[in-house]
Amino acid sequence: MTFRHLTLSVSLCLCLCLAACGNREKSSASQSEATTTAAPAKDAPLTAITPHETLPTIIDFNAVWCGPCQRFAPIFEEVAKEYHGKAIFMSVDVDKSSELARMFEVSSIPQLTVLMPDGTVKSAVGFMEKSQFIDFITPYLPK
Protein backbone atom coordinates (compact mmCIF):
# COMPACT_ATOMS: atom_id res chain seq x y z
CA MET A 1 0.00 0.00 0.00
CA THR A 2 1.48 3.34 -1.00
CA PHE A 3 1.67 6.27 1.36
CA ARG A 4 -0.91 8.15 -0.75
CA HIS A 5 -3.37 5.25 -0.46
CA LEU A 6 -2.72 5.09 3.28
CA THR A 7 -3.53 8.78 3.75
CA LEU A 8 -6.70 8.48 1.70
CA SER A 9 -7.71 5.42 3.72
CA VAL A 10 -7.13 7.30 6.99
CA SER A 11 -9.24 10.20 5.70
CA LEU A 12 -12.05 7.88 4.72
CA CYS A 13 -11.96 6.07 8.08
CA LEU A 14 -12.07 9.35 9.98
CA CYS A 15 -15.03 10.50 7.92
CA LEU A 16 -16.91 7.26 8.53
CA CYS A 17 -16.18 7.48 12.26
CA LEU A 18 -17.52 11.02 12.35
CA ALA A 19 -20.66 10.01 10.50
CA ALA A 20 -21.21 7.10 12.87
CA CYS A 21 -20.82 9.38 15.88
CA GLY A 22 -23.35 11.85 14.50
CA ASN A 23 -20.89 14.72 14.03
CA ARG A 24 -21.69 17.20 11.30
CA GLU A 25 -19.24 18.86 8.96
CA LYS A 26 -18.21 22.40 9.80
CA SER A 27 -16.35 24.76 7.55
CA SER A 28 -14.02 27.31 9.04
CA ALA A 29 -11.26 29.61 7.95
CA SER A 30 -9.61 29.33 11.35
CA GLN A 31 -6.72 26.90 11.80
CA SER A 32 -7.78 25.94 15.29
CA GLU A 33 -11.29 25.04 14.16
CA ALA A 34 -10.37 22.53 11.45
CA THR A 35 -12.71 19.83 12.70
CA THR A 36 -13.98 17.76 9.79
CA THR A 37 -12.61 15.35 7.26
CA ALA A 38 -13.89 15.01 3.73
CA ALA A 39 -13.86 11.53 2.24
CA PRO A 40 -12.02 12.21 -1.00
CA ALA A 41 -12.24 10.05 -4.06
CA LYS A 42 -8.91 9.02 -5.53
CA ASP A 43 -6.93 12.17 -6.36
CA ALA A 44 -9.80 14.39 -5.19
CA PRO A 45 -8.92 17.47 -3.15
CA LEU A 46 -9.22 17.39 0.61
CA THR A 47 -11.33 20.21 2.00
CA ALA A 48 -10.90 19.67 5.74
CA ILE A 49 -8.96 17.60 8.26
CA THR A 50 -10.25 16.42 11.62
CA PRO A 51 -8.04 16.34 14.71
CA HIS A 52 -7.64 12.78 15.96
CA GLU A 53 -8.98 12.17 19.49
CA THR A 54 -5.60 11.34 21.03
CA LEU A 55 -2.88 11.54 18.38
CA PRO A 56 -1.42 14.57 16.60
CA THR A 57 -1.97 14.82 12.86
CA ILE A 58 1.18 15.76 10.96
CA ILE A 59 0.48 17.29 7.56
CA ASP A 60 3.01 17.80 4.78
CA PHE A 61 1.70 20.56 2.47
CA ASN A 62 3.50 20.18 -0.86
CA ALA A 63 3.24 20.31 -4.66
CA VAL A 64 4.59 18.16 -7.48
CA TRP A 65 6.44 21.12 -9.04
CA CYS A 66 8.24 22.00 -5.77
CA GLY A 67 11.81 20.65 -5.68
CA PRO A 68 12.25 20.85 -1.89
CA CYS A 69 8.85 19.15 -1.46
CA GLN A 70 9.92 16.26 -3.68
CA ARG A 71 13.21 15.90 -1.79
CA PHE A 72 11.31 15.86 1.53
CA ALA A 73 8.65 13.32 0.44
CA PRO A 74 10.76 10.16 1.07
CA ILE A 75 11.86 11.55 4.46
CA PHE A 76 8.22 12.17 5.40
CA GLU A 77 7.25 8.63 4.35
CA GLU A 78 10.17 7.09 6.26
CA VAL A 79 9.34 8.97 9.47
CA ALA A 80 5.64 8.13 9.04
CA LYS A 81 6.54 4.44 9.00
CA GLU A 82 8.88 4.75 11.98
CA TYR A 83 6.33 6.67 14.06
CA HIS A 84 3.28 4.64 13.02
CA GLY A 85 0.79 4.61 15.89
CA LYS A 86 2.26 7.74 17.49
CA ALA A 87 0.78 10.22 15.00
CA ILE A 88 -1.40 10.43 11.91
CA PHE A 89 0.65 11.45 8.86
CA MET A 90 -0.96 13.10 5.82
CA SER A 91 0.47 14.53 2.62
CA VAL A 92 -1.57 17.30 0.99
CA ASP A 93 -0.96 18.65 -2.52
CA VAL A 94 -1.73 22.38 -2.28
CA ASP A 95 -2.74 22.52 -5.96
CA LYS A 96 -5.37 19.81 -5.51
CA SER A 97 -6.52 21.00 -2.07
CA SER A 98 -6.27 24.78 -2.28
CA GLU A 99 -9.16 25.33 0.15
CA LEU A 100 -7.41 23.29 2.81
CA ALA A 101 -4.13 25.11 2.12
CA ARG A 102 -5.93 28.43 2.65
CA MET A 103 -7.51 27.17 5.87
CA PHE A 104 -4.04 26.36 7.25
CA GLU A 105 -2.64 29.63 5.85
CA VAL A 106 -0.06 27.91 3.66
CA SER A 107 1.92 30.61 1.88
CA SER A 108 5.19 28.74 1.26
CA ILE A 109 5.92 25.08 0.75
CA PRO A 110 6.91 22.66 1.96
CA GLN A 111 4.97 23.47 5.10
CA LEU A 112 4.79 20.97 7.93
CA THR A 113 1.81 21.39 10.21
CA VAL A 114 1.02 19.56 13.44
CA LEU A 115 -2.70 19.53 14.31
CA MET A 116 -3.07 18.58 17.95
CA PRO A 117 -6.12 16.70 19.32
CA ASP A 118 -7.29 19.89 21.06
CA GLY A 119 -7.27 21.76 17.71
CA THR A 120 -4.10 23.80 18.24
CA VAL A 121 -1.78 24.09 15.27
CA LYS A 122 2.01 24.35 15.03
CA SER A 123 3.75 24.87 11.68
CA ALA A 124 7.20 25.12 10.15
CA VAL A 125 8.13 26.06 6.59
CA GLY A 126 10.98 24.76 4.47
CA PHE A 127 12.85 21.56 3.71
CA MET A 128 14.03 19.57 6.73
CA GLU A 129 16.53 16.78 7.00
CA LYS A 130 15.21 13.69 8.79
CA SER A 131 16.78 14.63 12.14
CA GLN A 132 15.32 18.17 11.94
CA PHE A 133 11.88 16.78 11.12
CA ILE A 134 12.02 14.36 14.07
CA ASP A 135 13.17 17.20 16.36
CA PHE A 136 10.21 19.31 15.13
CA ILE A 137 7.52 16.67 15.76
CA THR A 138 8.89 15.02 18.93
CA PRO A 139 7.49 17.59 21.40
CA TYR A 140 3.97 16.94 20.05
CA LEU A 141 4.05 13.14 20.14
CA PRO A 142 2.48 11.22 23.03
CA LYS A 143 4.98 10.22 25.71
mmCIF file of C-alpha atoms in Angstrom:
data_model
loop_
_atom_site.group_PDB
_atom_site.id
_atom_site.type_symbol
_atom_site.label_atom_id
_atom_site.label_comp_id
_atom_site.label_asym_id
_atom_site.label_seq_id
_atom_site.Cartn_x
_atom_site.Cartn_y
_atom_site.Cartn_z
ATOM 1 C CA MET A 1 0.000 0.000 0.000
ATOM 2 C CA THR A 2 1.482 3.338 -0.997
ATOM 3 C CA PHE A 3 1.673 6.275 1.358
ATOM 4 C CA ARG A 4 -0.914 8.146 -0.752
ATOM 5 C CA HIS A 5 -3.370 5.253 -0.461
ATOM 6 C CA LEU A 6 -2.718 5.094 3.276
ATOM 7 C CA THR A 7 -3.526 8.784 3.755
ATOM 8 C CA LEU A 8 -6.699 8.480 1.697
ATOM 9 C CA SER A 9 -7.706 5.417 3.723
ATOM 10 C CA VAL A 10 -7.134 7.302 6.986
ATOM 11 C CA SER A 11 -9.241 10.196 5.700
ATOM 12 C CA LEU A 12 -12.051 7.877 4.724
ATOM 13 C CA CYS A 13 -11.957 6.068 8.083
ATOM 14 C CA LEU A 14 -12.067 9.350 9.976
ATOM 15 C CA CYS A 15 -15.033 10.501 7.920
ATOM 16 C CA LEU A 16 -16.907 7.256 8.531
ATOM 17 C CA CYS A 17 -16.181 7.478 12.260
ATOM 18 C CA LEU A 18 -17.516 11.023 12.355
ATOM 19 C CA ALA A 19 -20.656 10.011 10.498
ATOM 20 C CA ALA A 20 -21.211 7.097 12.870
ATOM 21 C CA CYS A 21 -20.824 9.385 15.881
ATOM 22 C CA GLY A 22 -23.351 11.846 14.501
ATOM 23 C CA ASN A 23 -20.891 14.717 14.029
ATOM 24 C CA ARG A 24 -21.687 17.203 11.296
ATOM 25 C CA GLU A 25 -19.236 18.861 8.963
ATOM 26 C CA LYS A 26 -18.212 22.396 9.801
ATOM 27 C CA SER A 27 -16.353 24.760 7.552
ATOM 28 C CA SER A 28 -14.018 27.305 9.040
ATOM 29 C CA ALA A 29 -11.256 29.613 7.947
ATOM 30 C CA SER A 30 -9.609 29.330 11.354
ATOM 31 C CA GLN A 31 -6.724 26.903 11.799
ATOM 32 C CA SER A 32 -7.783 25.938 15.290
ATOM 33 C CA GLU A 33 -11.290 25.043 14.158
ATOM 34 C CA ALA A 34 -10.368 22.529 11.455
ATOM 35 C CA THR A 35 -12.711 19.831 12.705
ATOM 36 C CA THR A 36 -13.983 17.764 9.791
ATOM 37 C CA THR A 37 -12.607 15.354 7.256
ATOM 38 C CA ALA A 38 -13.890 15.007 3.735
ATOM 39 C CA ALA A 39 -13.864 11.530 2.242
ATOM 40 C CA PRO A 40 -12.022 12.205 -1.004
ATOM 41 C CA ALA A 41 -12.240 10.048 -4.060
ATOM 42 C CA LYS A 42 -8.910 9.016 -5.533
ATOM 43 C CA ASP A 43 -6.926 12.175 -6.356
ATOM 44 C CA ALA A 44 -9.803 14.390 -5.193
ATOM 45 C CA PRO A 45 -8.921 17.467 -3.154
ATOM 46 C CA LEU A 46 -9.217 17.388 0.609
ATOM 47 C CA THR A 47 -11.334 20.206 2.002
ATOM 48 C CA ALA A 48 -10.897 19.670 5.742
ATOM 49 C CA ILE A 49 -8.963 17.597 8.261
ATOM 50 C CA THR A 50 -10.247 16.424 11.624
ATOM 51 C CA PRO A 51 -8.036 16.340 14.707
ATOM 52 C CA HIS A 52 -7.636 12.782 15.963
ATOM 53 C CA GLU A 53 -8.978 12.169 19.489
ATOM 54 C CA THR A 54 -5.595 11.339 21.032
ATOM 55 C CA LEU A 55 -2.882 11.544 18.376
ATOM 56 C CA PRO A 56 -1.423 14.566 16.603
ATOM 57 C CA THR A 57 -1.969 14.816 12.855
ATOM 58 C CA ILE A 58 1.184 15.758 10.962
ATOM 59 C CA ILE A 59 0.485 17.294 7.563
ATOM 60 C CA ASP A 60 3.014 17.805 4.776
ATOM 61 C CA PHE A 61 1.704 20.559 2.471
ATOM 62 C CA ASN A 62 3.499 20.183 -0.864
ATOM 63 C CA ALA A 63 3.236 20.310 -4.658
ATOM 64 C CA VAL A 64 4.589 18.160 -7.476
ATOM 65 C CA TRP A 65 6.437 21.125 -9.038
ATOM 66 C CA CYS A 66 8.237 22.004 -5.769
ATOM 67 C CA GLY A 67 11.808 20.647 -5.684
ATOM 68 C CA PRO A 68 12.247 20.845 -1.890
ATOM 69 C CA CYS A 69 8.850 19.148 -1.458
ATOM 70 C CA GLN A 70 9.919 16.262 -3.676
ATOM 71 C CA ARG A 71 13.210 15.896 -1.789
ATOM 72 C CA PHE A 72 11.311 15.861 1.528
ATOM 73 C CA ALA A 73 8.646 13.316 0.436
ATOM 74 C CA PRO A 74 10.761 10.165 1.073
ATOM 75 C CA ILE A 75 11.861 11.555 4.457
ATOM 76 C CA PHE A 76 8.219 12.166 5.399
ATOM 77 C CA GLU A 77 7.250 8.626 4.354
ATOM 78 C CA GLU A 78 10.168 7.087 6.265
ATOM 79 C CA VAL A 79 9.341 8.975 9.468
ATOM 80 C CA ALA A 80 5.644 8.127 9.035
ATOM 81 C CA LYS A 81 6.538 4.437 9.000
ATOM 82 C CA GLU A 82 8.880 4.751 11.984
ATOM 83 C CA TYR A 83 6.327 6.672 14.064
ATOM 84 C CA HIS A 84 3.283 4.637 13.022
ATOM 85 C CA GLY A 85 0.791 4.608 15.892
ATOM 86 C CA LYS A 86 2.258 7.744 17.494
ATOM 87 C CA ALA A 87 0.776 10.222 14.998
ATOM 88 C CA ILE A 88 -1.403 10.431 11.914
ATOM 89 C CA PHE A 89 0.654 11.453 8.855
ATOM 90 C CA MET A 90 -0.963 13.098 5.816
ATOM 91 C CA SER A 91 0.474 14.529 2.624
ATOM 92 C CA VAL A 92 -1.575 17.299 0.988
ATOM 93 C CA ASP A 93 -0.958 18.651 -2.522
ATOM 94 C CA VAL A 94 -1.734 22.380 -2.280
ATOM 95 C CA ASP A 95 -2.744 22.525 -5.959
ATOM 96 C CA LYS A 96 -5.367 19.806 -5.514
ATOM 97 C CA SER A 97 -6.520 20.996 -2.066
ATOM 98 C CA SER A 98 -6.268 24.775 -2.280
ATOM 99 C CA GLU A 99 -9.165 25.330 0.155
ATOM 100 C CA LEU A 100 -7.407 23.288 2.813
ATOM 101 C CA ALA A 101 -4.133 25.108 2.123
ATOM 102 C CA ARG A 102 -5.928 28.434 2.653
ATOM 103 C CA MET A 103 -7.512 27.173 5.873
ATOM 104 C CA PHE A 104 -4.043 26.365 7.248
ATOM 105 C CA GLU A 105 -2.643 29.626 5.845
ATOM 106 C CA VAL A 106 -0.064 27.908 3.656
ATOM 107 C CA SER A 107 1.919 30.612 1.879
ATOM 108 C CA SER A 108 5.190 28.745 1.264
ATOM 109 C CA ILE A 109 5.921 25.085 0.748
ATOM 110 C CA PRO A 110 6.914 22.659 1.962
ATOM 111 C CA GLN A 111 4.970 23.471 5.104
ATOM 112 C CA LEU A 112 4.787 20.968 7.930
ATOM 113 C CA THR A 113 1.813 21.394 10.214
ATOM 114 C CA VAL A 114 1.017 19.559 13.435
ATOM 115 C CA LEU A 115 -2.696 19.528 14.307
ATOM 116 C CA MET A 116 -3.075 18.583 17.952
ATOM 117 C CA PRO A 117 -6.115 16.702 19.319
ATOM 118 C CA ASP A 118 -7.293 19.895 21.059
ATOM 119 C CA GLY A 119 -7.268 21.756 17.715
ATOM 120 C CA THR A 120 -4.098 23.796 18.243
ATOM 121 C CA VAL A 121 -1.783 24.090 15.268
ATOM 122 C CA LYS A 122 2.009 24.347 15.027
ATOM 123 C CA SER A 123 3.745 24.874 11.678
ATOM 124 C CA ALA A 124 7.199 25.122 10.148
ATOM 125 C CA VAL A 125 8.129 26.064 6.588
ATOM 126 C CA GLY A 126 10.982 24.758 4.470
ATOM 127 C CA PHE A 127 12.849 21.564 3.713
ATOM 128 C CA MET A 128 14.028 19.567 6.726
ATOM 129 C CA GLU A 129 16.532 16.779 7.002
ATOM 130 C CA LYS A 130 15.209 13.688 8.792
ATOM 131 C CA SER A 131 16.784 14.631 12.144
ATOM 132 C CA GLN A 132 15.324 18.166 11.937
ATOM 133 C CA PHE A 133 11.883 16.778 11.122
ATOM 134 C CA ILE A 134 12.022 14.364 14.070
ATOM 135 C CA ASP A 135 13.166 17.204 16.359
ATOM 136 C CA PHE A 136 10.215 19.306 15.125
ATOM 137 C CA ILE A 137 7.524 16.669 15.762
ATOM 138 C CA THR A 138 8.892 15.016 18.930
ATOM 139 C CA PRO A 139 7.493 17.586 21.403
ATOM 140 C CA TYR A 140 3.975 16.942 20.048
ATOM 141 C CA LEU A 141 4.050 13.136 20.144
ATOM 142 C CA PRO A 142 2.482 11.220 23.030
ATOM 143 C CA LYS A 143 4.982 10.219 25.710
#
